[in-house]
Amino acid sequence: MKIVVIGGTGLIGSKTVAILRQGGHEVVAASPNSGVNTITGEGLKEALADAQVVIDLANSPSFEDKAVLEFFETSGRNLLAAEAAAGVRHHVALSIVGTDRSDNGYFRAKVAQEKLIVASGIPYTIIRSTQFMEFLGGIAASSADGNVVRLSPGLFQPIASDDVAASVAEVALAAPRNGIVEIAGPERAPFNEIVARYLKALGDPREVVRDPEARYFGSRVEEKSLVPLGEARLGRIGLDEWLRRSRAVA
Ligand SMILES: NC(=O)c1ccc[n+]([C@@H]2O[C@H](COP(=O)([O-])OP(=O)(O)OC[C@H]3O[C@@H](n4cnc5c(N)ncnc54)[C@H](OP(=O)(O)O)[C@@H]3O)[C@@H](O)[C@H]2O)c1
């Protein structure tokens, strides 16, 4: 089966490509560096020829509100139009748990991406994931003011990118759901506590302060803003195991 992974060189994309190739599938890892650009349309038609499944794992180079909305709208429109022309039978995309429950620019852009997929008429599965563990350092940095990191005690359930990629590959090989599946990490705890554990494990001296008013991507985090409300597929790699593996790789 020919599968095209848009954003196939990214964090989740490269791992998904490796899993699918190991399974013996013909996989195109598509990205601007390999001549496939969903914003300009360059290389899309050629990459999608004879593809049965397209997995969209592209991300916006800018997270600024207007830029990120423009990225996911333009990329989604161009990609879905090319898929319709090529007769693609399953579109898979990676979105975010709670994207329709928090009001911030990045989440609004992901909602816009989801809407285009639903309206496209192409059979699809949207995977909504919680935050990747690989993103914890970035979260701490963006919530830091000097040596103090302010984070909400809202619940957080990060997932390792290896678990995300495994789920994405599995979903891509299954029949389209024409709906949403949710994935999350195996442990759920207050946001501030998880980031404090992460920084402590790294020997990072910054202090994490519990602050119910602290914003995430500009929006307030309520108790269940960022965790699945219903059934979710859980990853196998907990935070301690992920830290152990990350140290081993480093
Ligand atoms: N971070 C989180 O916690 C989280 C949680 C849930 C869902 N997600 C979603 O997961 C998805 C993947 O994220 P990631 O962290 O794996 O992304 P990433 O590592 O930043 O990789 C982004 C990929 O997109 C490609 N790309 C950028 N512009 C493109 C364009 N115009 N046309 C085609 N490809 C383009 C990049 O290609 P180059 O290498 O050539 O630049 C790269 O392969 C995103 O859609 C994100 O919204 C993230």
Short mmCIF file of C-alpha atoms and ligand atoms in Angstrom, two decimals:
data_model
loop_
_atom_site.label_atom_id
_atom_site.label_comp_id
_atom_site.label_asym_id
_atom_site.label_seq_id
_atom_site.Cartn_x
_atom_site.Cartn_y
_atom_site.Cartn_z
CA MET A 1 0.00 0.00 0.00
CA LYS A 2 1.35 3.47 -0.86
CA ILE A 3 1.16 5.89 2.05
CA VAL A 4 2.19 9.55 1.91
CA VAL A 5 3.26 11.16 5.18
CA ILE A 6 3.07 14.95 4.92
CA GLY A 7 5.57 16.32 7.44
CA GLY A 8 7.36 12.98 7.19
CA THR A 9 10.62 14.54 8.41
CA GLY A 10 9.14 15.96 11.64
CA LEU A 11 9.14 14.55 15.19
CA ILE A 12 6.07 12.34 14.75
CA GLY A 13 6.37 12.08 10.96
CA SER A 14 9.84 10.51 10.92
CA LYS A 15 8.86 7.90 13.54
CA THR A 16 5.61 7.07 11.73
CA VAL A 17 7.46 6.68 8.42
CA ALA A 18 9.93 4.25 10.05
CA ILE A 19 7.14 2.10 11.58
CA LEU A 20 5.22 1.90 8.30
CA ARG A 21 8.35 1.07 6.26
CA GLN A 22 9.18 -1.69 8.74
CA GLY A 23 5.71 -3.05 8.00
CA GLY A 24 6.66 -3.31 4.32
CA HIS A 25 4.59 -0.39 3.02
CA GLU A 26 5.68 2.02 0.30
CA VAL A 27 6.01 5.29 2.20
CA VAL A 28 6.75 8.77 0.86
CA ALA A 29 8.16 11.09 3.54
CA ALA A 30 6.95 14.39 2.11
CA SER A 31 8.12 17.82 3.24
CA PRO A 32 9.43 21.04 1.69
CA ASN A 33 12.96 19.65 1.97
CA SER A 34 11.96 16.72 -0.24
CA GLY A 35 10.16 19.02 -2.73
CA VAL A 36 6.59 18.64 -1.42
CA ASN A 37 5.02 21.81 -0.09
CA THR A 38 1.36 21.97 0.99
CA ILE A 39 1.42 25.78 1.08
CA THR A 40 2.67 26.37 -2.47
CA GLY A 41 1.29 23.07 -3.82
CA GLU A 42 4.73 22.17 -5.19
CA GLY A 43 5.21 18.42 -5.71
CA LEU A 44 1.82 17.43 -4.26
CA LYS A 45 0.32 15.88 -7.40
CA GLU A 46 3.40 13.76 -8.07
CA ALA A 47 3.71 12.62 -4.42
CA LEU A 48 0.05 11.60 -4.20
CA ALA A 49 -0.11 9.60 -7.45
CA ASP A 50 -1.48 6.10 -6.64
CA ALA A 51 -1.49 6.80 -2.88
CA GLN A 52 -4.23 5.10 -0.88
CA VAL A 53 -3.57 6.81 2.44
CA VAL A 54 -2.30 10.29 3.34
CA ILE A 55 -1.20 11.11 6.88
CA ASP A 56 -0.93 14.84 7.59
CA LEU A 57 1.72 15.47 10.25
CA ALA A 58 2.84 18.90 9.03
CA ASN A 59 3.23 21.75 11.49
CA SER A 60 3.33 25.49 11.05
CA PRO A 61 6.77 27.14 11.12
CA SER A 62 5.15 30.01 13.09
CA PHE A 63 2.82 29.65 16.09
CA GLU A 64 1.70 33.31 15.91
CA ASP A 65 -2.15 33.40 15.85
CA LYS A 66 -2.69 34.67 12.29
CA ALA A 67 0.24 32.78 10.75
CA VAL A 68 -0.73 29.44 12.26
CA LEU A 69 -4.37 29.78 11.14
CA GLU A 70 -3.24 30.67 7.63
CA PHE A 71 -0.86 27.70 7.59
CA PHE A 72 -3.40 25.04 8.59
CA GLU A 73 -6.15 26.51 6.38
CA THR A 74 -4.00 26.85 3.26
CA SER A 75 -2.17 23.57 3.79
CA GLY A 76 -5.42 21.71 4.50
CA ARG A 77 -7.20 23.12 1.44
CA ASN A 78 -4.34 22.38 -0.95
CA LEU A 79 -3.73 18.90 0.43
CA LEU A 80 -7.37 17.82 0.50
CA ALA A 81 -7.96 19.11 -3.05
CA ALA A 82 -4.94 17.15 -4.29
CA GLU A 83 -6.15 14.04 -2.42
CA ALA A 84 -9.62 14.30 -3.97
CA ALA A 85 -8.04 14.54 -7.44
CA ALA A 86 -5.79 11.53 -6.73
CA GLY A 87 -8.63 9.38 -5.33
CA VAL A 88 -7.06 8.97 -1.87
CA ARG A 89 -9.13 6.61 0.29
CA HIS A 90 -8.10 7.60 3.84
CA HIS A 91 -6.93 10.93 5.22
CA VAL A 92 -5.39 10.79 8.70
CA ALA A 93 -4.51 13.93 10.66
CA LEU A 94 -3.05 14.62 14.09
CA SER A 95 -4.91 17.15 16.18
CA ILE A 96 -5.01 18.02 19.87
CA VAL A 97 -7.18 16.77 22.75
CA GLY A 98 -9.41 19.64 23.88
CA THR A 99 -8.69 21.75 20.81
CA ASP A 100 -12.37 22.77 20.70
CA ARG A 101 -12.50 23.46 24.46
CA SER A 102 -9.76 26.12 24.79
CA ASP A 103 -9.70 29.45 23.06
CA ASN A 104 -6.23 30.20 21.76
CA GLY A 105 -4.76 30.85 18.32
CA TYR A 106 -3.01 27.50 17.84
CA PHE A 107 -6.03 25.47 18.96
CA ARG A 108 -8.34 27.56 16.72
CA ALA A 109 -6.09 26.75 13.76
CA LYS A 110 -6.34 23.01 14.54
CA VAL A 111 -10.15 23.32 14.72
CA ALA A 112 -10.08 24.97 11.27
CA GLN A 113 -7.93 22.09 9.97
CA GLU A 114 -10.39 19.53 11.41
CA LYS A 115 -13.39 21.33 9.82
CA LEU A 116 -11.79 21.25 6.36
CA ILE A 117 -11.20 17.50 6.74
CA VAL A 118 -14.79 16.76 7.79
CA ALA A 119 -16.16 18.87 4.91
CA SER A 120 -13.82 17.36 2.30
CA GLY A 121 -15.84 14.22 1.60
CA ILE A 122 -12.64 12.13 1.80
CA PRO A 123 -12.88 9.23 4.29
CA TYR A 124 -10.88 10.32 7.33
CA THR A 125 -9.71 9.67 10.86
CA ILE A 126 -8.69 12.57 13.11
CA ILE A 127 -6.41 11.57 15.98
CA ARG A 128 -6.50 14.00 18.85
CA SER A 129 -3.43 13.64 21.05
CA THR A 130 -2.45 15.21 24.35
CA GLN A 131 0.85 17.15 24.49
CA PHE A 132 4.01 15.26 23.55
CA MET A 133 6.56 14.65 26.33
CA GLU A 134 9.16 16.08 23.92
CA PHE A 135 7.27 19.37 24.24
CA LEU A 136 7.78 19.64 28.05
CA GLY A 137 11.00 21.64 27.72
CA GLY A 138 9.30 24.13 25.40
CA ILE A 139 6.34 24.44 27.78
CA ALA A 140 8.67 25.15 30.72
CA ALA A 141 10.56 27.74 28.64
CA SER A 142 7.42 29.52 27.48
CA SER A 143 6.00 29.59 31.04
CA ALA A 144 9.20 30.82 32.68
CA ASP A 145 9.89 34.23 34.08
CA GLY A 146 13.51 34.11 35.15
CA ASN A 147 13.89 31.18 37.52
CA VAL A 148 10.16 30.76 38.13
CA VAL A 149 7.90 28.64 35.94
CA ARG A 150 4.20 29.37 36.45
CA LEU A 151 1.77 26.62 35.51
CA SER A 152 -1.85 25.80 36.10
CA PRO A 153 -2.83 22.84 38.29
CA GLY A 154 -5.22 21.76 35.52
CA LEU A 155 -4.83 18.08 34.62
CA PHE A 156 -2.13 17.09 32.15
CA GLN A 157 -1.49 13.72 30.51
CA PRO A 158 1.54 13.96 28.19
CA ILE A 159 2.35 11.18 25.73
CA ALA A 160 5.71 10.04 24.34
CA SER A 161 6.22 10.65 20.61
CA ASP A 162 6.99 6.92 20.13
CA ASP A 163 3.51 6.09 21.45
CA VAL A 164 1.95 8.78 19.23
CA ALA A 165 3.67 7.43 16.11
CA ALA A 166 2.62 3.85 16.92
CA SER A 167 -1.02 4.94 17.18
CA VAL A 168 -0.84 7.05 14.02
CA ALA A 169 0.58 4.10 12.04
CA GLU A 170 -2.07 1.74 13.42
CA VAL A 171 -4.91 4.13 12.60
CA ALA A 172 -3.55 4.71 9.08
CA LEU A 173 -3.63 0.98 8.35
CA ALA A 174 -7.19 0.54 9.70
CA ALA A 175 -10.43 1.54 8.01
CA PRO A 176 -11.36 5.25 8.17
CA ARG A 177 -13.49 6.06 11.24
CA ASN A 178 -14.97 9.22 9.75
CA GLY A 179 -14.59 10.52 13.28
CA ILE A 180 -12.15 11.29 16.05
CA VAL A 181 -10.01 8.96 18.17
CA GLU A 182 -8.20 10.27 21.22
CA ILE A 183 -4.79 9.24 22.54
CA ALA A 184 -3.02 10.23 25.76
CA GLY A 185 -0.14 9.26 28.03
CA PRO A 186 -0.53 6.64 30.77
CA GLU A 187 -0.34 9.10 33.70
CA ARG A 188 -2.60 12.03 34.56
CA ALA A 189 -1.51 14.67 37.09
CA PRO A 190 -1.63 18.46 37.59
CA PHE A 191 0.28 20.37 34.89
CA ASN A 192 2.58 22.08 37.41
CA GLU A 193 3.49 18.77 39.08
CA ILE A 194 4.44 17.03 35.83
CA VAL A 195 6.64 19.89 34.67
CA ALA A 196 8.23 20.08 38.16
CA ARG A 197 9.07 16.33 37.95
CA TYR A 198 10.52 16.85 34.48
CA LEU A 199 12.74 19.79 35.54
CA LYS A 200 13.86 18.02 38.73
CA ALA A 201 14.85 14.92 36.73
CA LEU A 202 16.95 17.14 34.44
CA GLY A 203 18.60 18.88 37.40
CA ASP A 204 17.05 22.15 36.21
CA PRO A 205 16.97 24.52 39.22
CA ARG A 206 13.93 26.52 38.08
CA GLU A 207 11.06 26.52 40.58
CA VAL A 208 7.58 25.55 39.37
CA VAL A 209 4.80 27.59 40.94
CA ARG A 210 1.17 26.40 40.96
CA ASP A 211 -0.82 29.26 39.47
CA PRO A 212 -4.47 28.71 38.43
CA GLU A 213 -4.27 31.94 36.38
CA ALA A 214 -1.22 30.84 34.37
CA ARG A 215 -1.98 30.68 30.64
CA TYR A 216 -1.12 27.94 28.18
CA PHE A 217 -0.82 29.19 24.58
CA GLY A 218 -2.69 32.25 25.87
CA SER A 219 -5.70 30.45 27.33
CA ARG A 220 -6.73 29.55 30.87
CA VAL A 221 -6.36 25.87 31.74
CA GLU A 222 -9.39 24.49 33.58
CA GLU A 223 -9.25 21.16 35.44
CA LYS A 224 -10.02 19.10 32.32
CA SER A 225 -9.12 21.44 29.43
CA LEU A 226 -6.23 19.31 28.19
CA VAL A 227 -7.20 15.71 28.99
CA PRO A 228 -9.60 13.32 27.25
CA LEU A 229 -13.13 13.47 28.65
CA GLY A 230 -14.15 10.08 27.30
CA GLU A 231 -12.48 6.92 26.08
CA ALA A 232 -8.86 7.30 24.96
CA ARG A 233 -6.13 4.96 23.81
CA LEU A 234 -3.28 5.23 26.35
CA GLY A 235 0.42 5.14 25.53
CA ARG A 236 2.71 2.67 27.29
CA ILE A 237 5.62 4.99 28.10
CA GLY A 238 5.29 6.87 31.39
CA LEU A 239 7.28 10.01 32.23
CA ASP A 240 10.01 8.18 34.22
CA GLU A 241 10.52 5.65 31.44
CA TRP A 242 10.59 8.42 28.83
CA LEU A 243 13.19 10.36 30.86
CA ARG A 244 15.28 7.18 31.19
CA ARG A 245 15.12 6.58 27.41
CA SER A 246 15.90 10.24 26.61
CA ARG A 247 18.98 10.12 28.86
CA ALA A 248 20.11 6.89 27.19
CA VAL A 249 19.81 8.51 23.73
CA ALA A 250 21.63 11.68 24.92
N1 LIG B 1 3.31 19.35 20.15
C1 LIG B 1 2.29 18.70 20.70
O1 LIG B 1 2.30 18.46 21.90
C2 LIG B 1 1.12 18.26 19.82
C3 LIG B 1 0.02 17.65 20.41
C4 LIG B 1 -0.99 17.17 19.58
C5 LIG B 1 -0.91 17.33 18.19
N2 LIG B 1 0.18 17.94 17.63
C6 LIG B 1 0.24 18.03 16.15
O2 LIG B 1 1.17 17.06 15.68
C7 LIG B 1 1.57 17.40 14.35
C8 LIG B 1 3.05 17.05 14.16
O3 LIG B 1 3.83 17.80 15.06
P1 LIG B 1 5.42 17.60 15.15
O4 LIG B 1 5.84 18.14 16.48
O5 LIG B 1 5.80 16.20 14.77
O6 LIG B 1 5.91 18.60 13.99
P2 LIG B 1 7.40 19.05 13.64
O7 LIG B 1 8.41 18.15 14.28
O8 LIG B 1 7.51 20.52 13.85
O9 LIG B 1 7.48 18.75 12.06
C9 LIG B 1 6.74 19.52 11.18
C10 LIG B 1 6.80 18.88 9.81
O10 LIG B 1 5.99 19.69 8.93
C11 LIG B 1 6.71 19.88 7.74
N3 LIG B 1 6.24 21.07 7.05
C12 LIG B 1 6.36 22.37 7.42
N4 LIG B 1 5.84 23.17 6.46
C13 LIG B 1 5.37 22.35 5.48
C14 LIG B 1 4.75 22.59 4.22
N5 LIG B 1 4.51 23.82 3.78
N6 LIG B 1 4.43 21.52 3.45
C15 LIG B 1 4.68 20.25 3.89
N7 LIG B 1 5.26 19.95 5.07
C16 LIG B 1 5.61 21.01 5.85
C17 LIG B 1 8.17 19.97 8.17
O11 LIG B 1 9.02 19.76 7.05
P3 LIG B 1 10.56 20.30 7.01
O12 LIG B 1 11.33 19.39 7.91
O13 LIG B 1 10.97 20.13 5.56
O14 LIG B 1 10.52 21.72 7.46
C18 LIG B 1 8.22 18.83 9.19
O15 LIG B 1 8.37 17.59 8.52
C19 LIG B 1 1.22 18.89 14.18
O16 LIG B 1 0.14 19.00 13.26
C20 LIG B 1 0.74 19.33 15.57
O17 LIG B 1 -0.29 20.28 15.50
C21 LIG B 1 1.19 18.40 18.41
#
